Amino acid sequence: MRLPLVALRNLVVMPKMLLHFDINRPKSVAAVERAMVNDQKLFLVCQKDEKVNDPGLDDLADFGTIAEIRQLIRLPNNLIRVLVEGEVRAELVDLIPGEPFLQAEAEEAPFINDISDANEGEALFRLLRESVEGYADLIPGMGDTVLRHLLPIDRLPDFVDQTAIRLNFPVPARQQLLNTTSTYLRARMLLNILQNEISINSMKNDINNKVKQRLDTNQREYVLREQMRTIKEALGEDEKSDAAQFEEQCDALTASDEVKNKIRKEIRRFSMIPSGSQEGTVSRTYIETLLELPWDKTEPENGDIARAKKILDEDHYGMENIKERILEYLAVRRFTGETGGSILCLVGPPGTGKTSVAKSVARALDKKYVRVSLGGVRDEAEIRGHRRTYIGAMPGRIAVGLKQAGVANPLMLLDEVDKVSSDYKGDTSSALLEVLDSEQNMHFSDHYVELPIDLSRVLFIATANTTETIPRPLLDRMEMIELSSYTENEKLHIAKDFLVAKQLKKNGLKENQLKFSDGALKKIIHNYTREAGVRNLERRIGDICRKSAREILEHGHAGVRVTEKNVEKYLGKEKFSFDDETYEPQVGIVRGLAWTSVGGDTLQIEVNVMPGTGKLQLTGKLGDVMQESARAGISYIRSVGAEYGIEDDYFDKHDLHLHIPEGAVPKDGPSAGITMASAVLSAVTGKKVDGKVAMTGEITLRGRVLPVGGLKEKLLAAKMAGIKRVIVPAKNRPDIEELSKEITGGLDLVYVEDMKEVIAPAFVKDEAEKGKKNGH
């Protein structure tokens, strides 16, 4: 049959397909117009090459579709939009010349259903359905509409036809489906096309996702960097890179070439690390730490001794020996010109001014003051730093202290050096040896810094409550300066000159709003505190300040005056009272003197005698040394029992129980030896001991009295407790002669070398004489 032919560019029309297309070539327009005049039948064939404007027989595909024109719309610019519906597949036999349009000789060539094996057909049908579903999942925007039209089809030929129509296959693939007559071959071909499209679209989606992700990351970084640049411009900050800024800081650093070369090497390494990486953060922190250390940056030291003495006197009352030693130390530094030298260790009970003395020295020398607390430090890395291989590594406390000071020659206070300890992580005390050794600390090694740090220019001052817990090698590197307990008179002056003014300022009161009489302060010291230092005294004064502030506001008083009579109104009942009844002479009770880390104290030793089999019981939480001292004293009493009328079998028929009250408090040491021996002798002989006599001294098996320590604190405790006579070892006479009259005044000090010399001044006189007569 002869039909007008329209050559389509890049478009294949399939049978049963409804679509519209636009034409504007004269021959195509003429062919459509002729079809409209006739029976509206049109032969649609795809061009092999879309660029050919006037195609011939060789330029057209072998097969096309006979279609019926449904609608014709004329558009501007000689465009015609044609809506057609494909009817049947046809073969192009020839082109007939002589017309102003393309006229084709065509023969209908419908598809042939040649599937003979039903199972094979069903298998092919199912594979096609699954492939169509997989294809639909990969094509965005395809939606469920196409699947709703395709999946209900139950015949393979119809499914192949509709799939070729509804899925957007490439033009060569669709033309290939049109060229094939066999339904079986068309189904196999369609399956290959679908699987190929699925593979291509899968790869395409993966590439798109990766590109999109990379673009999103790059775009995010770009936006953030632009925002950061805008913020810096608004703040007037330089846009130089971090590495460039580090280079500038390194050039301005006061340090040796070794240090600068190390920093520059680390900066070069940092500049090559990608921004935002964990390694970059670690490197940045390390560089910043090196740049913040002072290295060779120092400040001049004020060597005016007169000024130093004035500052020490301003900040502290009394403590003459301490001030003299510190001034001597500073004078030697001035003459030698050496910044190193001996390291001072201030030893004394809590609250005696160790830390404030160090602050005063720093102020006197115009030095930066840095405090490094060592209390409870157990890890060696706290001193030497952590190695940089560990996450969260940081420099040690010494390096951090230098960084805080900002200079290489500060005054560094090593607070509570007696409270460092060791565990499986290392010995902290051993790490301090290098810090405090003036011969080694010129090249102190911090594990984090990895560069030698010169500590020889640092003035180290350590503080401790006791030297007993400080390891011997560490103790050997320091010069001890003892800060002993304050007397009541010293506490009074400290309260008047320092504490009252400090608490008034702290509580917002003026001098005319609150005044303390000397009697009030003495009563607070004597009856409301019992300590070596003045911390509790300051707290009690603070209590009065707070209550006075409230009283002024509530009652409208112009001011408050605290006297000895109204102290109880603000602080309540007396916390410590000294009742005269406890000083009555008693049998088996003797008052001893003890030294503690918080000052001196008095303690009563009680002994009871009971019928028994010669057992000895010691209670009151006594340490091993104290228990041994008690047994040594009892052995001595048994050896001289005949002199005091004690029968030979007395200790076999009686049990002794020695107890020291305040059983929850641990007690140890040999200094209560003569006290326990006197209490045992009193209990065994029934003789009374003077209640206003206290004693201290170590006893041997032969009765010799050995010297003891802490006499200043012990004598202060005796004086505060109202003791009139104190028995002390004769070998301690030089120590007592160094004490001020303020401490020893009013005390009858009895020096003894042997236990026999203790009996006469301690026991009540008539009882002692009576005992001597009975003993002979």
XYZ file of N, CA, C and O in Angstrom, residues 430-538:
436
model
N 60.479 10.527 93.593
C 61.682 10.369 92.784
C 61.696 11.360 91.629
O 62.752 11.860 91.238
N 60.524 11.641 91.056
C 60.457 12.627 89.974
C 60.814 14.023 90.486
O 61.361 14.844 89.741
N 60.504 14.298 91.759
C 60.826 15.609 92.331
C 62.317 15.783 92.588
O 62.791 16.910 92.767
N 63.059 14.672 92.659
C 64.497 14.775 92.932
C 65.199 15.613 91.877
O 66.028 16.461 92.194
N 64.856 15.373 90.604
C 65.496 16.140 89.527
C 65.068 17.600 89.578
O 65.856 18.496 89.285
N 63.811 17.850 89.968
C 63.308 19.221 90.032
C 64.061 20.022 91.092
O 64.435 21.189 90.880
N 64.308 19.416 92.243
C 64.854 20.143 93.382
C 66.375 20.026 93.511
O 66.944 20.581 94.454
N 67.018 19.315 92.621
C 68.474 19.200 92.665
C 69.073 20.295 91.786
O 68.931 20.281 90.563
N 69.756 21.262 92.410
C 70.289 22.405 91.667
C 71.363 21.997 90.660
O 71.685 22.757 89.742
N 71.934 20.802 90.834
C 72.952 20.333 89.897
C 72.323 19.678 88.661
O 72.993 19.515 87.642
N 71.053 19.286 88.745
C 70.420 18.564 87.644
C 69.319 19.358 86.946
O 69.025 19.112 85.774
N 68.691 20.285 87.662
C 67.478 20.888 87.098
C 67.742 21.923 86.001
O 66.812 22.572 85.532
N 69.008 22.103 85.606
C 69.275 22.975 84.460
C 68.738 22.342 83.173
O 68.491 23.045 82.190
N 68.599 21.026 83.173
C 68.110 20.319 81.989
C 66.975 19.387 82.393
O 67.010 18.184 82.138
N 65.952 19.970 83.005
C 64.804 19.169 83.440
C 64.073 18.629 82.212
O 63.796 19.348 81.249
N 63.755 17.348 82.261
C 63.116 16.686 81.121
C 61.639 16.473 81.397
O 61.277 15.747 82.317
N 60.806 17.132 80.592
C 59.361 16.901 80.650
C 58.984 16.012 79.465
O 59.336 16.297 78.321
N 58.289 14.900 79.737
C 57.981 13.928 78.704
C 57.151 14.524 77.571
O 57.277 14.103 76.419
N 56.312 15.479 77.875
C 55.454 16.073 76.847
C 56.232 17.083 76.004
O 56.154 17.087 74.786
N 56.993 17.938 76.668
C 57.708 19.012 75.972
C 58.825 18.443 75.097
O 59.087 18.934 73.990
N 59.523 17.418 75.589
C 60.592 16.748 74.845
C 61.782 17.659 74.563
O 62.552 17.425 73.636
N 61.877 18.731 75.319
C 63.020 19.637 75.227
C 63.493 19.933 76.643
O 62.671 20.030 77.564
N 64.797 20.091 76.868
C 65.272 20.392 78.230
C 64.793 21.762 78.703
O 64.890 22.753 77.983
N 64.248 21.799 79.915
C 63.761 23.053 80.514
C 64.714 23.434 81.645
O 65.025 22.613 82.507
N 65.140 24.684 81.649
C 66.088 25.168 82.657
C 65.305 25.635 83.894
O 64.623 26.662 83.858
N 65.405 24.862 84.982
C 64.729 25.235 86.238
C 65.698 25.861 87.234
O 65.298 26.154 88.362
N 66.952 26.050 86.831
C 67.942 26.566 87.786
C 67.651 28.003 88.187
O 68.105 28.464 89.238
N 66.896 28.734 87.364
C 66.585 30.124 87.692
C 65.310 30.256 88.521
O 64.946 31.356 88.929
N 64.614 29.148 88.738
C 63.382 29.172 89.530
C 63.734 29.113 91.016
O 64.573 28.317 91.435
N 63.110 29.971 91.805
C 63.281 29.924 93.262
C 62.198 29.008 93.828
O 61.022 29.358 93.859
N 62.617 27.825 94.245
C 61.674 26.852 94.792
C 61.575 27.013 96.305
O 62.588 27.118 97.003
N 60.345 27.042 96.804
C 60.086 26.984 98.244
C 59.037 25.896 98.452
O 57.966 25.928 97.834
N 59.352 24.921 99.288
C 58.423 23.822 99.563
C 57.799 24.015 100.935
O 58.367 24.699 101.804
N 56.629 23.435 101.134
C 55.982 23.462 102.450
C 55.604 22.043 102.843
O 55.325 21.198 101.984
N 55.587 21.795 104.138
C 55.226 20.475 104.652
C 54.758 20.617 106.087
O 55.158 21.557 106.797
N 53.909 19.704 106.515
C 53.468 19.671 107.917
C 54.423 18.853 108.774
O 54.533 19.082 109.976
N 55.100 17.900 108.157
C 56.038 17.056 108.895
C 57.092 16.535 107.933
O 56.836 16.396 106.725
N 58.268 16.241 108.467
C 59.337 15.680 107.634
C 59.344 14.148 107.678
O 60.115 13.525 106.948
N 58.498 13.564 108.506
C 58.536 12.115 108.686
C 58.142 11.359 107.429
O 58.628 10.250 107.186
N 57.239 11.936 106.629
C 56.754 11.235 105.434
C 57.516 11.630 104.171
O 57.198 11.153 103.088
N 58.494 12.522 104.294
C 59.286 12.919 103.131
C 60.441 11.941 102.974
O 61.207 11.734 103.926
N 60.624 11.325 101.806
C 61.742 10.386 101.613
C 63.086 11.062 101.878
O 63.269 12.247 101.599
N 64.009 10.295 102.399
C 65.302 10.841 102.802
C 66.058 11.532 101.658
O 66.593 12.630 101.847
N 66.146 10.943 100.456
C 66.863 11.625 99.372
C 66.254 12.983 99.032
O 66.966 13.931 98.724
N 64.918 13.074 99.074
C 64.253 14.345 98.789
C 64.499 15.339 99.915
O 64.726 16.535 99.674
N 64.465 14.856 101.148
C 64.711 15.717 102.311
C 66.130 16.281 102.270
O 66.377 17.422 102.677
N 67.060 15.491 101.780
C 68.461 15.894 101.732
C 68.690 17.058 100.771
O 69.681 17.776 100.895
N 67.796 17.261 99.818
C 67.967 18.317 98.825
C 67.363 19.638 99.269
O 67.416 20.615 98.522
N 66.747 19.672 100.437
C 66.082 20.897 100.902
C 66.641 21.327 102.258
O 67.084 20.492 103.051
N 66.586 22.619 102.500
C 67.000 23.172 103.786
C 65.754 23.454 104.614
O 64.873 24.217 104.195
N 65.666 22.821 105.775
C 64.463 22.913 106.595
C 64.428 24.220 107.387
O 65.422 24.623 107.996
N 63.284 24.869 107.393
C 63.010 26.008 108.268
C 61.710 25.683 108.996
O 60.661 25.540 108.351
N 61.788 25.550 110.311
C 60.615 25.120 111.072
C 59.784 26.317 111.503
O 60.295 27.277 112.077
N 58.506 26.234 111.217
C 57.540 27.225 111.701
C 56.738 26.541 112.792
O 55.890 25.691 112.517
N 57.027 26.875 114.023
C 56.369 26.195 115.141
C 55.052 26.876 115.481
O 54.646 27.860 114.855
N 54.396 26.341 116.491
C 53.082 26.858 116.883
C 53.191 28.286 117.414
O 54.225 28.717 117.922
N 52.097 29.007 117.326
C 52.028 30.366 117.848
C 51.654 30.332 119.331
O 50.853 29.502 119.769
N 52.219 31.270 120.074
C 51.787 31.451 121.461
C 50.477 32.227 121.467
O 50.066 32.809 120.448
N 49.815 32.256 122.625
C 48.560 32.999 122.710
C 48.792 34.481 122.470
O 47.955 35.164 121.877
N 49.930 34.997 122.910
C 50.230 36.416 122.693
C 50.433 36.698 121.203
O 49.961 37.713 120.671
N 51.141 35.773 120.523
C 51.338 35.952 119.084
C 50.004 35.874 118.356
O 49.740 36.653 117.428
N 49.152 34.951 118.752
C 47.832 34.861 118.129
C 47.033 36.137 118.343
O 46.314 36.591 117.450
N 47.156 36.725 119.531
C 46.449 37.968 119.826
C 46.894 39.074 118.877
O 46.065 39.788 118.294
N 48.210 39.225 118.686
C 48.713 40.266 117.791
C 48.336 39.979 116.340
O 48.002 40.913 115.588
N 48.379 38.716 115.941
C 48.001 38.367 114.567
C 46.527 38.691 114.325
O 46.147 39.231 113.285
N 45.695 38.384 115.321
C 44.268 38.683 115.195
C 44.028 40.182 115.101
O 43.260 40.654 114.245
N 44.707 40.941 115.962
C 44.506 42.399 115.978
C 45.025 43.057 114.699
O 44.381 43.939 114.137
N 46.207 42.615 114.247
C 46.864 43.308 113.138
C 46.422 42.809 111.766
O 46.516 43.565 110.788
N 45.962 41.566 111.661
C 45.689 41.000 110.339
C 44.279 40.416 110.196
O 43.544 40.776 109.280
N 43.921 39.512 111.113
C 42.711 38.719 110.901
C 41.437 39.542 110.995
O 40.513 39.363 110.184
N 41.359 40.419 111.973
C 40.135 41.214 112.147
C 39.901 42.093 110.916
O 38.788 42.140 110.363
N 40.951 42.792 110.466
C 40.800 43.653 109.286
C 40.412 42.841 108.051
O 39.571 43.265 107.243
N 41.014 41.650 107.915
C 40.712 40.803 106.760
C 39.251 40.358 106.753
O 38.573 40.402 105.713
N 38.745 39.940 107.914
C 37.362 39.480 107.992
C 36.363 40.628 107.886
O 35.272 40.454 107.331
N 36.729 41.807 108.398
C 35.841 42.962 108.237
C 35.656 43.275 106.750
O 34.546 43.523 106.286
N 36.751 43.267 106.009
C 36.684 43.546 104.575
C 35.902 42.454 103.851
O 35.088 42.743 102.960
N 36.134 41.206 104.227
C 35.464 40.090 103.581
C 33.957 40.129 103.791
O 33.183 39.710 102.912
N 33.523 40.608 104.948
C 32.091 40.649 105.272
C 31.470 42.018 105.053
O 30.327 42.252 105.465
N 32.207 42.932 104.427
C 31.644 44.225 104.044
C 31.421 45.184 105.194
O 30.575 46.085 105.080
N 32.134 45.014 106.296
C 31.967 45.895 107.453
C 33.088 46.921 107.517
O 34.222 46.662 107.069
N 32.789 48.079 108.109
C 33.801 49.117 108.313
C 34.361 49.003 109.737
O 33.764 48.384 110.610
N 35.522 49.627 109.942
C 36.191 49.509 111.239
C 35.329 50.043 112.383
O 35.360 49.520 113.487
N 34.555 51.101 112.121
C 33.744 51.683 113.201
C 32.456 50.897 113.451
O 31.719 51.192 114.392
N 32.163 49.903 112.609
C 30.938 49.127 112.791
C 31.150 47.902 113.683
O 30.188 47.376 114.228
N 32.381 47.444 113.820
C 32.650 46.276 114.654
C 34.035 46.410 115.267
O 35.019 46.579 114.557
N 34.076 46.321 116.599
C 35.353 46.425 117.308
C 35.470 45.263 118.290
O 34.482 44.831 118.889
N 36.703 44.765 118.432
C 37.008 43.673 119.362
C 37.914 44.215 120.463
O 38.910 44.894 120.179
N 37.578 43.902 121.699
C 38.489 44.224 122.797
C 39.556 43.140 122.883
O 39.374 42.026 122.398
N 40.691 43.483 123.538
C 41.756 42.491 123.689
C 41.267 41.293 124.503
O 41.616 40.143 124.219
N 40.426 41.578 125.522
C 39.896 40.498 126.355
C 39.035 39.534 125.543
O 39.080 38.315 125.741
N 38.265 40.079 124.591
C 37.424 39.222 123.753
C 38.273 38.314 122.876
O 38.006 37.116 122.748
N 39.319 38.889 122.284
C 40.186 38.082 121.421
C 40.905 37.012 122.235
O 41.053 35.866 121.775
N 41.353 37.356 123.456
C 42.039 36.376 124.313
C 41.102 35.231 124.670
O 41.501 34.058 124.673
N 39.851 35.567 124.935
C 38.897 34.524 125.300
C 38.603 33.617 124.109
O 38.485 32.387 124.249
N 38.485 34.216 122.911
C 38.269 33.398 121.698
C 39.437 32.444 121.497
O 39.261 31.262 121.206
N 40.657 32.971 121.688
C 41.859 32.157 121.485
C 41.917 31.032 122.515
O 42.221 29.877 122.184
N 41.596 31.350 123.771
C 41.792 30.407 124.859
C 40.655 29.389 124.979
O 40.898 28.206 125.263
N 39.422 29.846 124.762
C 38.274 28.993 125.044
C 37.499 28.511 123.815
O 36.614 27.659 123.950
N 37.809 29.051 122.630
C 37.045 28.658 121.441
C 37.922 28.042 120.343
O 37.397 27.585 119.325
N 39.232 28.057 120.541
C 40.129 27.415 119.565
C 41.203 26.650 120.322
O 41.578 27.015 121.434
N 41.660 25.616 119.690
C 42.825 24.894 120.212
C 43.583 24.369 118.995
O 43.250 23.348 118.428
N 44.591 25.130 118.586
C 45.303 24.817 117.355
C 46.687 25.444 117.399
O 46.967 26.327 118.205
N 47.539 24.969 116.501
C 48.882 25.526 116.416
C 48.881 26.819 115.620
O 49.629 27.745 115.925
N 48.046 26.897 114.581
C 47.988 28.077 113.732
C 46.853 29.004 114.123
O 46.471 29.079 115.303
N 46.305 29.687 113.102
C 45.256 30.682 113.395
C 44.050 30.527 112.468
O 43.233 31.432 112.369
N 43.920 29.396 111.797
C 42.804 29.256 110.862
C 41.463 29.223 111.573
O 40.509 29.884 111.154
N 41.352 28.418 112.615
C 40.084 28.380 113.350
C 39.807 29.706 114.035
O 38.639 30.115 114.163
N 40.851 30.372 114.483
C 40.672 31.701 115.077
C 40.069 32.643 114.043
O 39.146 33.416 114.359
N 40.563 32.595 112.819
C 40.004 33.444 111.762
C 38.548 33.073 111.486
O 37.708 33.950 111.244
